[in-house]
CSV table of C-alpha atoms in Angstrom, one decimal:
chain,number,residue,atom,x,y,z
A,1,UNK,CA,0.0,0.0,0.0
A,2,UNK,CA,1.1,3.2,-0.7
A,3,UNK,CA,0.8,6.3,1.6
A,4,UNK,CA,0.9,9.4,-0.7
A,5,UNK,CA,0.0,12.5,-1.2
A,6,UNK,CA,-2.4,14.0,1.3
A,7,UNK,CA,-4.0,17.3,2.4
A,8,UNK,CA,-5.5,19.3,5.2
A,9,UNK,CA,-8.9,21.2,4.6
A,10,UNK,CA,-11.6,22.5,6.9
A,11,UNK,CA,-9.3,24.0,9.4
A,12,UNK,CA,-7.4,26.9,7.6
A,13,UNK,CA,-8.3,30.6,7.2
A,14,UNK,CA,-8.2,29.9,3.2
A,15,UNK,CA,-9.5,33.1,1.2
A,16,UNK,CA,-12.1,31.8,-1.6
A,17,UNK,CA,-9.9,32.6,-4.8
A,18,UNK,CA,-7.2,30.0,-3.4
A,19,UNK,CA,-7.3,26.4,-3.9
A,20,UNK,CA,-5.5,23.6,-3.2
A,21,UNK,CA,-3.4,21.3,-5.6
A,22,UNK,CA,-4.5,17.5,-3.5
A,23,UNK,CA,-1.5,15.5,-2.2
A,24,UNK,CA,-3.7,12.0,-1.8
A,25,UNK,CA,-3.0,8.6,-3.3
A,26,UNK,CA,-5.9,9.6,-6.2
A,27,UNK,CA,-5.0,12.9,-6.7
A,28,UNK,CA,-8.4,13.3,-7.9
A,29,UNK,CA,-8.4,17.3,-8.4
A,30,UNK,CA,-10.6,18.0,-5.6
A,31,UNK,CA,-10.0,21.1,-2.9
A,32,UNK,CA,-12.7,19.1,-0.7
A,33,UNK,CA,-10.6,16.2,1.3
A,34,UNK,CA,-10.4,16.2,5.1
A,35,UNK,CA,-7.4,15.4,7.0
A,36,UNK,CA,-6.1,11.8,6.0
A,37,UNK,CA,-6.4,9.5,9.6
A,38,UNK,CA,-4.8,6.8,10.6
A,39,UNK,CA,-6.5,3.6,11.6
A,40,UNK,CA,-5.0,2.9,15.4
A,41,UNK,CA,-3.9,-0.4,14.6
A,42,UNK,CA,-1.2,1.1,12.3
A,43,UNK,CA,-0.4,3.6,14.8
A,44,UNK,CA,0.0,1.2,18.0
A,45,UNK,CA,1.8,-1.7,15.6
A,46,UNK,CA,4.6,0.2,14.0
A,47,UNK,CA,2.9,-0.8,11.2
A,48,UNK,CA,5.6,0.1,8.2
A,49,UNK,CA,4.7,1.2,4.2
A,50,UNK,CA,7.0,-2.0,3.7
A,51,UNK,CA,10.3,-3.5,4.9
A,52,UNK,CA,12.6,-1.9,3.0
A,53,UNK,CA,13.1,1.0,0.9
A,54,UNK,CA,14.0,-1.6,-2.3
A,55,UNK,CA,10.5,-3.5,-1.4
A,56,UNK,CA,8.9,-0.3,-1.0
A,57,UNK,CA,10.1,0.7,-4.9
A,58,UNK,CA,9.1,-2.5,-5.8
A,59,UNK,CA,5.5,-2.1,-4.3
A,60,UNK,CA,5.3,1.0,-6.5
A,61,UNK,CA,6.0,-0.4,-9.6
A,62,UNK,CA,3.5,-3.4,-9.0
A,63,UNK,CA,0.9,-1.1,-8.4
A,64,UNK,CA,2.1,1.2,-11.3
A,65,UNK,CA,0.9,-2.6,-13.2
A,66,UNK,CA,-2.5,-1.7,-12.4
A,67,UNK,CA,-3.1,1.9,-13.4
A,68,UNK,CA,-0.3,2.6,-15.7
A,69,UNK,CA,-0.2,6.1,-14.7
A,70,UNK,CA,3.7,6.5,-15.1
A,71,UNK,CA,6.0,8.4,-17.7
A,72,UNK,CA,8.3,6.2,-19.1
A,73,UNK,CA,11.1,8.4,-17.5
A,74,UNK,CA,9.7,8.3,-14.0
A,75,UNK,CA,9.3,4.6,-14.1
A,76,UNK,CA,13.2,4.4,-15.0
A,77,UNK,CA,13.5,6.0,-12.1
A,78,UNK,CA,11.6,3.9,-9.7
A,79,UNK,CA,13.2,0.5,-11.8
A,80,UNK,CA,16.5,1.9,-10.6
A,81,UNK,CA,15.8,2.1,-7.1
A,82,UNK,CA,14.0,-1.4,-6.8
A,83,UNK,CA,16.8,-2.6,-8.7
A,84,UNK,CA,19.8,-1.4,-6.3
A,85,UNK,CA,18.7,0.1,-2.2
A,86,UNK,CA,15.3,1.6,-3.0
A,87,UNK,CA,16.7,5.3,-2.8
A,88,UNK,CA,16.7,8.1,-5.4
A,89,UNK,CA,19.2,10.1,-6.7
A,90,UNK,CA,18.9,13.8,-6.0
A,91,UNK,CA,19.6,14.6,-9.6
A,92,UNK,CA,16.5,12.3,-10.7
A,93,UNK,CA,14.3,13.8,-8.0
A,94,UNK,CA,14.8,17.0,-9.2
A,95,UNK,CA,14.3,15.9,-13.1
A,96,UNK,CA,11.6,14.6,-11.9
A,97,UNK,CA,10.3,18.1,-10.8
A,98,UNK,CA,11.5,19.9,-13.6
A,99,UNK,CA,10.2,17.4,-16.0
A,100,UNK,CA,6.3,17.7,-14.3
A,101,UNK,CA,7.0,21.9,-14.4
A,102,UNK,CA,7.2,21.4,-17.8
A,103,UNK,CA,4.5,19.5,-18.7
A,104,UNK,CA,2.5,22.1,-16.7
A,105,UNK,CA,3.7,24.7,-19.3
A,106,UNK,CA,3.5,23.0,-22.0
A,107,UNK,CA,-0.5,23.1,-21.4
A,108,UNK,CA,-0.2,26.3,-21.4
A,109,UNK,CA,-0.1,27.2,-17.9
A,110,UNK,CA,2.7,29.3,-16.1
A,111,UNK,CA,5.2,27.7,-14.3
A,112,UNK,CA,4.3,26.7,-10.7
A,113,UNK,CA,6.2,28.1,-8.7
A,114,UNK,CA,6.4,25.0,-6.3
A,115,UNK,CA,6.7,25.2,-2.5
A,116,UNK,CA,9.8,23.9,-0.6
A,117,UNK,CA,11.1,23.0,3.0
A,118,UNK,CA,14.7,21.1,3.7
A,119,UNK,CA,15.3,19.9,0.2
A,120,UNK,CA,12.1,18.5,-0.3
A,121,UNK,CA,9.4,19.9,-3.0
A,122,UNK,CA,5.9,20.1,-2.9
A,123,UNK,CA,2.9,21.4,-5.7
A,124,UNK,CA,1.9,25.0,-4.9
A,125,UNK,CA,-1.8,26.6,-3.9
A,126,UNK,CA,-3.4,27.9,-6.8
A,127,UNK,CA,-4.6,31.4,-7.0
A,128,UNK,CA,-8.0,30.9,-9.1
A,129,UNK,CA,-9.3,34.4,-9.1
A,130,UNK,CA,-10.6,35.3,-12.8
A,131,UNK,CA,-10.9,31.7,-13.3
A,132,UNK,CA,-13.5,30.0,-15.1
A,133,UNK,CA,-15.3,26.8,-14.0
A,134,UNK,CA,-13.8,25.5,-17.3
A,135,UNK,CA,-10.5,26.7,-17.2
A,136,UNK,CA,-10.6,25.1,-13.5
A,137,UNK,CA,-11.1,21.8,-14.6
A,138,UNK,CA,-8.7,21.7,-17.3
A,139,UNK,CA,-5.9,22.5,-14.6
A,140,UNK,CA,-7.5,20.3,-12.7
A,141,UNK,CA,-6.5,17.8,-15.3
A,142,UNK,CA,-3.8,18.7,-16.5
A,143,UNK,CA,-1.9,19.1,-12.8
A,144,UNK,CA,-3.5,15.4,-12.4
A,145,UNK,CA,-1.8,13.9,-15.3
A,146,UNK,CA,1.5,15.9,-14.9
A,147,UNK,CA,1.6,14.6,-11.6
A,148,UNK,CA,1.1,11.0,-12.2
A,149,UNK,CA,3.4,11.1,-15.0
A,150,UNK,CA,6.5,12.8,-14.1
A,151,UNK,CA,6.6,13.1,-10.1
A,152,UNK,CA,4.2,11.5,-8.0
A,153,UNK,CA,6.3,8.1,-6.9
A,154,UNK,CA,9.5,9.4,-7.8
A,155,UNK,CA,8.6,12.0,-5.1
A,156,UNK,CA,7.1,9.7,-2.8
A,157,UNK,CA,10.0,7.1,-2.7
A,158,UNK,CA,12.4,9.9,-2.4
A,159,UNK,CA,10.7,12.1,0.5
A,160,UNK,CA,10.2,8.4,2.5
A,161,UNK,CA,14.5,7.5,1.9
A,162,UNK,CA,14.7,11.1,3.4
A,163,UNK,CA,12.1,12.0,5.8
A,164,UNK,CA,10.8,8.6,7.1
A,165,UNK,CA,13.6,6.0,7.0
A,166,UNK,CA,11.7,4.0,9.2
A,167,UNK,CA,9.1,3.5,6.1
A,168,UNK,CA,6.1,4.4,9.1
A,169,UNK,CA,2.8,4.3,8.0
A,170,UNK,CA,2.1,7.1,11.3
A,171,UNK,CA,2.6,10.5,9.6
A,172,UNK,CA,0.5,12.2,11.4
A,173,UNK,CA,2.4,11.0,14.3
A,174,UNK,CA,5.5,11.9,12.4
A,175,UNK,CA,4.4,15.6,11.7
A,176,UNK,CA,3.4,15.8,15.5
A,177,UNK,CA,7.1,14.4,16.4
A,178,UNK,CA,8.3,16.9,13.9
A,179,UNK,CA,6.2,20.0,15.0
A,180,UNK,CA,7.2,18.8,18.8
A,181,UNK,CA,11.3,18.8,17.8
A,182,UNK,CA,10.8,22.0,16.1
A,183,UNK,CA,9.3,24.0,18.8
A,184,UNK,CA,6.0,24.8,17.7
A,185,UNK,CA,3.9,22.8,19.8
A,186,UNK,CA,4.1,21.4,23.4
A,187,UNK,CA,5.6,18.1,24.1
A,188,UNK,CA,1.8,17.0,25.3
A,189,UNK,CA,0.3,18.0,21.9
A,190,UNK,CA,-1.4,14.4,20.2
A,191,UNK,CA,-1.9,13.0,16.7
A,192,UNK,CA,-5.2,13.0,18.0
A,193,UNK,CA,-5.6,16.5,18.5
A,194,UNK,CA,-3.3,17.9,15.1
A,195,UNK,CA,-6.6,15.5,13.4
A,196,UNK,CA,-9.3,17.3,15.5
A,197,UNK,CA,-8.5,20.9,15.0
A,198,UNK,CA,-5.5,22.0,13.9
A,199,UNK,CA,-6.5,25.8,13.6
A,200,UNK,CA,-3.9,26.6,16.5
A,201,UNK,CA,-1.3,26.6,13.7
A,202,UNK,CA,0.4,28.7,12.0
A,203,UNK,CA,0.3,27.7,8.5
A,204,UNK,CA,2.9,30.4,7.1
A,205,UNK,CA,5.2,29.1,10.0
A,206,UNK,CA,8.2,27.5,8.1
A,207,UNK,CA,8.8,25.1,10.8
A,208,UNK,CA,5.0,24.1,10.3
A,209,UNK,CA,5.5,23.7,6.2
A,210,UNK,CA,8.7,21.7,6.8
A,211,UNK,CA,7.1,19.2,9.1
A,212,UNK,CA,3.5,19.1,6.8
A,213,UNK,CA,6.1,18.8,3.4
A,214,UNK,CA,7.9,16.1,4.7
A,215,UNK,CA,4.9,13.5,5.1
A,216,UNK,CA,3.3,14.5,2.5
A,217,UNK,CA,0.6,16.9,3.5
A,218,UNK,CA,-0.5,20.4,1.8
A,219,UNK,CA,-2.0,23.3,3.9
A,220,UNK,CA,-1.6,27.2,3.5
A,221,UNK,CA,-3.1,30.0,5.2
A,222,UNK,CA,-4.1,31.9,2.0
A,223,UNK,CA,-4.9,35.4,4.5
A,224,UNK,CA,-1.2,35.6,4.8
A,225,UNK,CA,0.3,34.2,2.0
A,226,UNK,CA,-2.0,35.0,-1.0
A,227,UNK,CA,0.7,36.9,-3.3
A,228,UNK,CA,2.9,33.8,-3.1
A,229,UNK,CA,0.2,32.0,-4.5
A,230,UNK,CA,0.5,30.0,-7.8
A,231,UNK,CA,-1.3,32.0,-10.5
A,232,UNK,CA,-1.4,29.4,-13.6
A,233,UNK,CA,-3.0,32.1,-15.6
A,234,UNK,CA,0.1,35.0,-15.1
């Protein structure tokens, strides 16, 4: 199974012309997905995403069988690692990125500017003012298939060798762990309450975007960042 690409919704100060790019295994296009939870079995066992980095690649390309969604070039990529320790180069992860930029302009979109935090990339908020309902769902699309194309396991296989070595299936008890280590919460704060309300945040916090960008979650507060919002339109 493959824990991917998530997002938080519901519980940010988000002004109405910004939405979302999803980070969730279907990247279906939607701004409407709750916090992802975790089933407290996984979170009591230790459960792990597999057990090891290589097996973990390997799971990817199995499931990559299935749907097909892959570039040829970002399947290479993910060969590479199942073939040798599961990990990633940093020169391929960042192909990777510049190859799904480009496919983003190459549907005649600007170039998203993407968001970053220790290394590690993630797809930017849109700013969707003057947008139509049309134009909405063609970048809707078109973000979708760039994404499964160029990036999506490439970046998932790459943020895991980095961020969770461990291959945990918990990361909402890593980014609590991470938000603890960094100072922006109490020792005392709980997985259980970062899922309940997490409005005590401070989205435009770096130290809060470097622990949501390193397991694979997406939030902004669009009050306080709006002008460093992606504008696909210029």
């Amino acid at each position: 199974m493959r824990d991917k690409r998530h997002e938080i919704t519901g519980i940010l100060a988000v002004v109405t012309c910004c939405v979302m790019l999803l980070s969730s295994c279907s990247h279906p296009g939607s701004p409407h997905t709750s916090v992802s939870s975790e089933s407290p079995s996984a979170s009591q066992t230790g459960a792990r995403l597999a057990s090891s980095l290589k097996a973990y690649a390997q799971s990817i390309l199995d499931a990559d069988k299935q749907s097909q969604k892959m570039g040829d070039e970002q399947r290479n990529v993910v060969e590479k690692a199942a073939k040798g320790d599961g990990t990633v180069s940093r020169a391929d992860y960042e192909q990777a990125w510049a190859n799904y930029k480009q496919c983003i302009v190459s549907r005649g979109w600007t170039s998203p500017n993407l968001r970053e935090a220790d290394g590690l990339y993630a797809e930017p908020p849109i700013n969707a003012e003057n947008m139509t309902e049309a134009q909405m769902t063609k970048l809707s699309q078109d973000t979708d298939y760039c994404a499964r194309t160029y990036v999506v396991d490439v970046d998932q296989l790459y943020r895991t060798q980095v961020a969770n070595p461990t291959l945990s299936k918990a990361n909402v008890q890593l980014i609590v762990k991470c938000l603890v280590a960094n100072g922006v919460v109490s020792s005392d704060y709980t997985a259980e309450e970062f899922q309940k309300d997490s409005s005590g945040l401070d989205f435009s916090d770096s130290k809060v975007q470097s622990c949501l960008i390193k397991y694979g979650y997406h939030a902004v507060d669009g009050t306080k960042e709006k002008d460093s919002l992606w504008k696909p339109m210029g």
